[in-house]
Coordinates of C-alpha atoms and ligand atoms in Angstrom, one line a residue:
M296 CA 0.1 0.3 0.0
K297 CA 1.0 3.2 -1.0
R298 CA 1.9 5.6 1.8
L299 CA 1.3 9.3 1.8
G300 CA 2.3 11.9 4.6
I301 CA 0.4 15.5 5.1
I302 CA 1.8 18.0 7.2
D303 CA 0.0 20.9 8.2
A304 CA 3.5 23.1 8.3
D305 CA 0.9 26.0 10.8
L306 CA 0.1 23.1 12.9
I307 CA 3.7 22.1 13.5
D308 CA 5.5 25.4 13.6
N309 CA 2.4 26.0 16.2
G310 CA 1.2 29.1 14.1
T311 CA -2.9 28.0 14.3
R312 CA -5.9 26.5 15.9
H313 CA -7.9 26.0 12.8
P314 CA -7.7 22.4 10.6
N315 CA -5.9 22.6 7.7
L316 CA -9.2 22.6 4.8
A317 CA -6.6 21.6 1.7
C318 CA -4.9 19.1 4.4
M319 CA -8.4 17.5 5.1
K320 CA -9.3 17.0 1.1
I321 CA -6.0 15.6 -0.1
S322 CA -6.2 13.1 2.5
A323 CA -9.6 12.1 1.9
Y324 CA -8.7 11.6 -1.8
Y325 CA -5.8 9.5 -1.4
K326 CA -7.4 8.1 1.4
E327 CA -10.3 6.6 -1.5
K328 CA -7.5 5.4 -3.9
G329 CA -6.6 3.1 -0.9
W330 CA -3.4 4.8 0.3
D331 CA -2.4 4.6 3.8
V332 CA -2.6 8.4 5.1
E333 CA -1.2 9.7 8.3
L334 CA -1.0 13.8 9.7
L335 CA 3.1 13.9 10.3
E336 CA 4.0 15.7 13.5
S337 CA 7.2 16.5 12.5
Y338 CA 9.4 16.4 9.2
D339 CA 11.2 13.3 10.5
N340 CA 12.1 10.4 8.3
L341 CA 10.0 11.7 5.0
D342 CA 12.3 9.7 2.8
K343 CA 9.6 6.7 3.7
Y344 CA 6.6 7.7 2.3
D345 CA 5.8 8.0 -1.3
L346 CA 4.4 11.0 -1.3
V347 CA 4.7 13.8 1.3
S348 CA 2.3 17.1 1.0
I349 CA 3.0 20.0 3.0
S350 CA 0.7 22.8 3.2
R351 CA 1.8 26.0 5.0
V352 CA -0.9 29.4 4.9
F353 CA 1.0 31.6 6.7
S354 CA 4.8 32.8 5.0
F355 CA 6.4 33.2 8.3
T356 CA 5.5 29.4 9.2
K357 CA 9.0 27.9 9.3
V358 CA 9.7 24.7 6.9
P359 CA 12.9 23.4 7.3
N360 CA 15.4 23.1 4.3
S361 CA 15.6 19.1 4.7
I362 CA 12.7 19.6 2.1
Y363 CA 14.5 21.0 -0.5
K364 CA 16.8 18.8 -2.7
D365 CA 19.4 20.3 -2.5
G366 CA 19.2 21.7 0.8
R367 CA 17.7 25.2 0.9
C368 CA 14.8 27.0 -1.5
V369 CA 16.7 28.7 -4.7
D370 CA 13.6 29.7 -6.6
V371 CA 11.1 31.5 -4.1
E372 CA 8.8 32.3 -7.1
H373 CA 8.7 28.6 -8.1
P374 CA 9.5 26.6 -5.0
E375 CA 8.3 23.5 -6.3
I376 CA 11.4 23.2 -8.3
D377 CA 13.6 22.7 -5.9
L378 CA 11.7 19.7 -3.8
K379 CA 12.7 16.6 -3.5
K380 CA 11.1 14.0 -5.4
N381 CA 8.6 12.8 -2.9
I382 CA 7.5 15.8 -1.3
Q383 CA 4.8 18.5 -2.7
I384 CA 3.5 21.9 -1.4
G385 CA 0.9 24.1 -1.5
G386 CA -0.7 26.8 0.0
T387 CA -0.5 30.9 0.3
G388 CA 2.4 30.7 2.4
F389 CA 4.8 28.8 0.1
Y390 CA 3.2 31.1 -3.1
Y391 CA 1.1 34.4 -1.5
D392 CA -1.1 35.6 -4.0
K393 CA -0.4 32.8 -6.4
A394 CA -1.0 29.7 -4.7
P395 CA -2.3 27.0 -7.5
D396 CA -5.6 25.6 -7.3
L397 CA -5.8 22.2 -6.0
P398 CA -6.8 20.1 -8.9
Y399 CA -10.7 20.2 -9.3
E400 CA -11.6 16.5 -8.0
I401 CA -9.5 16.8 -4.4
E402 CA -10.6 20.3 -4.7
H403 CA -14.6 19.4 -4.6
H404 CA -13.4 16.2 -2.5
M405 CA -15.4 16.1 0.9
P406 CA -13.0 16.8 3.9
D407 CA -11.6 14.2 5.4
Y408 CA -12.9 15.0 8.6
D409 CA -11.0 12.4 10.7
L410 CA -7.4 13.4 9.1
Y411 CA -6.8 15.3 12.9
K412 CA -8.2 12.7 14.9
D413 CA -5.3 11.2 16.5
Y414 CA -3.7 14.5 17.1
I415 CA -6.3 16.3 19.0
Q416 CA -7.1 12.9 21.2
K417 CA -3.6 12.9 22.5
K418 CA -4.0 16.8 23.4
L419 CA -7.3 15.8 24.7
D420 CA -5.3 13.0 27.1
K421 CA -2.5 15.2 28.4
G422 CA -5.8 17.5 29.5
E423 CA -6.1 20.4 27.4
P424 CA -9.8 22.0 27.0
R425 CA -11.9 20.4 24.2
S426 CA -13.2 23.8 23.7
R427 CA -9.6 25.0 22.4
Y428 CA -9.9 22.1 19.6
A429 CA -13.5 22.7 18.5
D430 CA -12.7 24.3 15.3
Y431 CA -11.8 20.6 14.6
L432 CA -14.3 18.6 16.0
D433 CA -17.4 20.5 15.9
F434 CA -17.7 21.9 12.7
S435 CA -18.4 21.6 8.7
I436 CA -16.1 23.7 7.1
G437 CA -15.9 24.7 3.6
F438 CA -16.1 27.4 1.3
V439 CA -19.5 28.8 -1.0
T440 CA -17.7 31.6 -2.7
R441 CA -14.6 32.4 -4.0
G442 CA -12.8 35.1 -4.8
C443 CA -13.0 39.2 -4.4
F444 CA -13.2 42.1 -6.7
R445 CA -11.4 44.3 -4.2
K446 CA -7.8 43.5 -4.6
C447 CA -7.2 45.2 -1.3
S448 CA -3.1 45.8 -1.0
F449 CA -2.5 44.0 1.9
C450 CA -4.7 40.8 1.1
V451 CA -3.3 37.6 -0.5
N452 CA -6.8 37.2 -2.2
K453 CA -5.4 38.7 -5.8
K454 CA -6.1 35.3 -7.8
Y455 CA -9.9 36.5 -8.9
D456 CA -11.2 39.4 -9.7
H457 CA -14.7 37.9 -9.0
V458 CA -16.8 35.9 -6.7
F459 CA -18.1 33.3 -8.0
K460 CA -19.9 29.9 -6.5
A461 CA -17.4 27.7 -5.6
S462 CA -19.0 24.3 -3.3
P463 CA -22.3 23.1 -2.8
V464 CA -22.5 23.1 1.0
S465 CA -23.5 19.3 0.4
E466 CA -19.7 19.5 -0.7
F467 CA -18.6 19.1 2.6
L468 CA -21.1 19.3 4.8
D469 CA -20.7 16.5 8.0
L470 CA -24.4 15.8 9.8
K471 CA -22.2 14.6 12.8
R472 CA -21.0 17.9 13.1
S473 CA -23.3 20.6 14.6
K474 CA -22.0 23.7 13.0
I475 CA -20.3 24.7 9.8
Y476 CA -17.9 27.4 8.9
L477 CA -17.1 29.1 5.8
W478 CA -14.3 30.5 4.9
D479 CA -15.4 33.0 2.0
D480 CA -13.5 35.9 1.0
N481 CA -16.5 38.4 -0.1
F482 CA -19.1 36.0 0.2
M483 CA -21.3 39.7 0.0
A484 CA -20.5 40.0 -3.6
S485 CA -22.0 37.0 -4.2
P486 CA -24.6 37.3 -7.1
D487 CA -26.3 34.0 -5.9
F488 CA -26.5 36.0 -2.0
N489 CA -30.0 34.1 -1.2
G490 CA -29.9 31.1 -2.6
I491 CA -26.8 30.1 -1.2
L492 CA -28.0 31.2 2.6
D493 CA -30.9 29.1 1.7
E494 CA -28.8 26.3 1.4
L495 CA -26.9 26.8 4.4
V496 CA -30.2 27.8 6.0
A497 CA -31.5 24.2 5.2
T498 CA -28.7 22.6 6.7
G499 CA -30.4 23.3 10.3
K500 CA -27.1 24.1 11.7
P501 CA -25.8 27.8 12.9
F502 CA -22.7 29.2 10.5
Q503 CA -20.3 31.2 10.3
F504 CA -18.2 33.4 7.9
R505 CA -15.2 33.6 9.2
Q506 CA -13.1 35.9 7.6
G507 CA -15.5 38.6 8.0
L508 CA -18.2 40.3 5.5
D509 CA -17.8 43.1 3.7
I510 CA -19.9 45.8 5.5
R511 CA -19.9 48.3 2.3
L512 CA -21.9 45.7 0.1
M513 CA -24.9 45.9 3.0
T514 CA -28.1 46.6 1.8
E515 CA -31.8 46.6 2.9
A516 CA -32.5 43.1 2.0
K517 CA -29.1 42.2 2.6
A518 CA -29.2 42.9 6.0
K519 CA -32.9 41.7 6.6
R520 CA -31.6 38.4 5.5
L521 CA -28.6 37.5 7.3
S522 CA -30.4 39.1 10.6
E523 CA -32.5 36.3 10.3
V524 CA -30.8 33.8 10.0
K525 CA -28.9 30.9 12.8
Y526 CA -25.9 33.4 12.5
Y527 CA -23.1 31.2 15.2
G528 CA -21.2 33.9 17.3
D529 CA -20.5 37.4 16.9
Y530 CA -21.3 38.3 12.7
I531 CA -17.9 40.1 12.0
F532 CA -17.5 42.7 9.4
A533 CA -14.2 44.7 8.4
F534 CA -13.2 48.4 9.1
D535 CA -10.1 48.7 7.8
H536 CA -9.3 52.4 6.5
I537 CA -10.9 55.6 8.4
E538 CA -11.3 57.1 4.9
D539 CA -14.7 54.4 4.6
K540 CA -15.7 56.4 7.7
D541 CA -19.0 58.1 6.4
L542 CA -19.7 54.5 4.5
I543 CA -19.4 52.6 7.3
I544 CA -21.3 54.6 9.4
K545 CA -24.9 54.4 6.8
K546 CA -24.3 50.5 6.2
L547 CA -24.1 50.2 10.3
T548 CA -27.2 52.2 10.7
L549 CA -28.6 50.2 7.9
W550 CA -27.4 47.4 9.7
R551 CA -28.6 48.2 13.9
K552 CA -32.2 48.8 12.0
Y553 CA -32.4 44.7 11.5
C554 CA -29.8 43.6 14.0
N555 CA -28.9 44.1 17.5
K556 CA -26.8 40.7 17.8
S557 CA -22.9 40.9 18.6
T558 CA -21.0 42.2 16.1
K559 CA -17.7 42.5 15.8
L560 CA -15.5 44.6 12.7
Y561 CA -12.1 44.1 12.3
V562 CA -9.7 47.0 12.5
L563 CA -6.9 47.3 10.6
T564 CA -3.8 49.3 12.1
G565 CA -0.2 50.1 11.1
Y566 CA -1.0 49.9 7.6
D567 CA -1.6 53.5 6.3
S568 CA 0.9 54.3 8.9
Q569 CA 2.7 53.5 12.0
D570 CA 2.4 57.2 13.6
E571 CA 0.4 59.3 16.5
I572 CA -2.0 59.7 12.9
D573 CA -2.3 56.1 12.8
I574 CA -3.2 55.5 16.8
K575 CA -5.6 58.1 16.7
N576 CA -7.1 57.0 13.5
T577 CA -7.5 53.4 15.5
F578 CA -8.8 55.3 18.0
E579 CA -11.4 56.8 16.1
R580 CA -12.7 54.0 14.6
I581 CA -13.4 52.3 18.0
K582 CA -15.3 55.3 18.6
I583 CA -17.6 55.0 15.9
L584 CA -18.3 51.0 16.6
M585 CA -18.8 52.1 20.5
K586 CA -21.2 54.1 19.3
F587 CA -23.1 50.9 17.2
G588 CA -22.8 48.9 20.2
C589 CA -19.9 46.9 18.1
L590 CA -16.7 45.3 18.9
P591 CA -13.8 46.3 17.6
Y592 CA -11.0 43.3 17.3
I593 CA -7.4 45.1 16.5
M594 CA -5.6 43.3 13.6
R595 CA -1.8 44.3 13.7
Y596 CA -0.2 44.3 10.3
E597 CA 3.5 43.3 10.6
E598 CA 4.6 46.8 10.0
Y599 CA 3.5 47.9 13.8
K600 CA 6.9 46.1 14.9
N601 CA 9.0 48.8 13.2
S602 CA 7.0 51.9 14.6
R603 CA 7.7 53.7 18.0
F604 CA 4.1 53.2 19.2
K605 CA 4.8 49.3 18.7
S606 CA 4.1 49.5 22.8
M607 CA 0.6 51.0 22.0
Y608 CA -0.5 48.7 19.6
I609 CA 0.1 46.3 21.4
Q610 CA -2.2 47.5 24.6
L611 CA -5.0 48.7 22.4
A612 CA -5.5 45.2 21.0
R613 CA -5.5 43.8 24.4
W614 CA -8.0 45.9 25.5
C615 CA -10.3 45.8 22.7
N616 CA -9.8 42.2 21.5
Q617 CA -11.2 41.2 24.9
P618 CA -14.8 42.1 24.7
N619 CA -14.4 41.9 28.8
F620 CA -12.2 44.6 28.8
I621 CA -13.4 47.1 26.0
K622 CA -17.3 46.6 27.0
K623 CA -16.3 47.4 30.7
Q624 CA -13.6 49.8 30.8
S625 CA -12.4 53.3 29.4
F626 CA -8.4 52.6 27.7
R627 CA -7.3 54.7 30.8
Q628 CA -8.8 52.2 32.8
Y629 CA -7.7 49.4 31.8
C630 CA -4.1 50.8 32.0
E631 CA -4.8 51.4 35.4
D632 CA -6.3 48.3 36.4
N633 CA -3.1 46.7 34.9
E634 CA -1.1 48.9 37.1
R635 CA -2.8 48.5 40.2
Y636 CA -2.6 44.6 39.1
H637 CA 1.6 44.7 38.5
K638 CA 1.7 46.8 41.9
A639 CA -0.2 44.2 43.8
H640 CA 2.1 40.9 42.2
S641 CA 5.1 42.3 41.3
K642 CA 8.5 42.7 42.8
N643 CA 9.6 45.0 40.8
I644 CA 7.1 47.8 42.1
N645 CA 9.6 51.2 41.5
K646 CA 8.2 51.0 38.0
Y647 CA 5.2 51.1 36.0
C648 CA 4.0 48.2 34.4
S649 CA 4.4 48.5 30.4
C650 CA 1.0 48.8 30.0
Y651 CA 0.4 52.5 32.0
R652 CA 3.7 53.0 31.2
T653 CA 2.6 52.9 27.4
M654 CA 0.1 55.4 28.2
L655 CA 1.2 57.8 30.1
D656 CA 4.3 58.3 27.6
F657 CA 1.4 58.7 24.8
E658 CA -0.7 61.1 26.7
K659 CA 2.8 63.1 27.3
E660 CA 3.3 63.5 23.5
F661 CA 0.3 63.8 22.6
P662 CA -2.2 65.1 25.4
E663 CA -5.0 66.1 22.7
I664 CA -5.5 62.5 21.2
A665 CA -5.7 61.1 25.1
K666 CA -8.0 64.1 26.1
E667 CA -10.5 63.3 23.2
Y668 CA -10.1 59.5 23.4
F669 CA -8.7 57.6 26.4
D670 CA -12.0 58.4 28.4
L671 CA -14.7 57.1 26.2
R672 CA -16.9 54.1 28.1
W673 CA -18.4 51.6 25.4
E674 CA -21.0 51.9 27.7
D675 CA -21.5 55.8 27.6
L676 CA -21.6 55.6 24.1
N677 CA -23.4 52.4 22.6
E678 CA -26.5 53.8 21.2
Y679 CA -28.0 50.9 20.5
R680 CA -28.0 48.7 24.4
R681 CA -30.8 46.0 24.0
Ligands
LIG718 S1 -12.0 42.7 0.5 FE1 -11.4 41.8 2.2 S2 -11.1 39.4 0.8 FE2 -11.7 41.4 -0.3 S3 -9.3 42.1 -0.9 FE3 -9.7 43.4 0.7 S4 -9.3 42.0 2.7 FE4 -8.9 40.4 0.8

């Protein structure tokens, strides 16, 4: 029997808590062909497999040079040329926006939902909570559409210039799983928005679009329809640029006309710039979201690490990305709380904690920004309290 080793490179490098859908489809396809398929947890002894399939979503995920025939990748544009004979690779982590599609018969195969079974069992046996692995255990996973027309400069989804139907829900639906999540790039632009929702609703299972939905495309009809479905978790949209402020306010007003459920918006930071203007624009977007009773979720573009306000970006993310903090405390209260905790628990009480010091330093240099935003409270500004 031929042997296939599957490597989810992000998993081995601790970069993900989601199963890799491509790995699951490849696994199912080869199992059906009679191969012995194994999820590998290291890069050891790859020579004993007839084929090793490595998938990588993130470019920062490390893979060893031992997968290349001369011990290194010479042609980074076409890394497949340099691979050892029994190795194949795929995913945006290797090819960024030029990742080749899976062959049709693999792309449209029912995923192998058992691929991670032994791996998860080992984690559970060690006492890790089941909830940490809910994505592996409880969800059917797929793309109902692919593609996006926007081509945002920071996004890997540039391969297509429109949204098209990818898979019927039945193609990836596992009836034993209680929920569904979807990796679509821009479902809101789907020409078959209602038809696909009909399919999802017919399953009777709650579902969620994980990548966020494009609120700029919201209409009365879409807001009404989306608000009526059995949606799982928060509705997630994005508010990437302050220039979209008026449009986002208009669309959130429309959304709140129909839906008062928990709504979160990704807030991209450190992308347009990494200075005090970007910090101010981030606070301004947070303020707008507070008014609509929405939760900001701070996304930090890699460049933030090179900013002299790096710590400010980190504190903003820590404050916003935990609903319990942002809902209950202003930024100042959050930082003061951190300092109180530091004073009570640290041996080094002569120094401020980094969170409080970051706030003080920023306030000293930019008192106007601090005055305008540091004391805003979600509870006070929220005009849509239930
Ligand atoms: S709208 Fe979303 S999916 Fe489309 S290019 Fe922009 S970030 Fe990517």
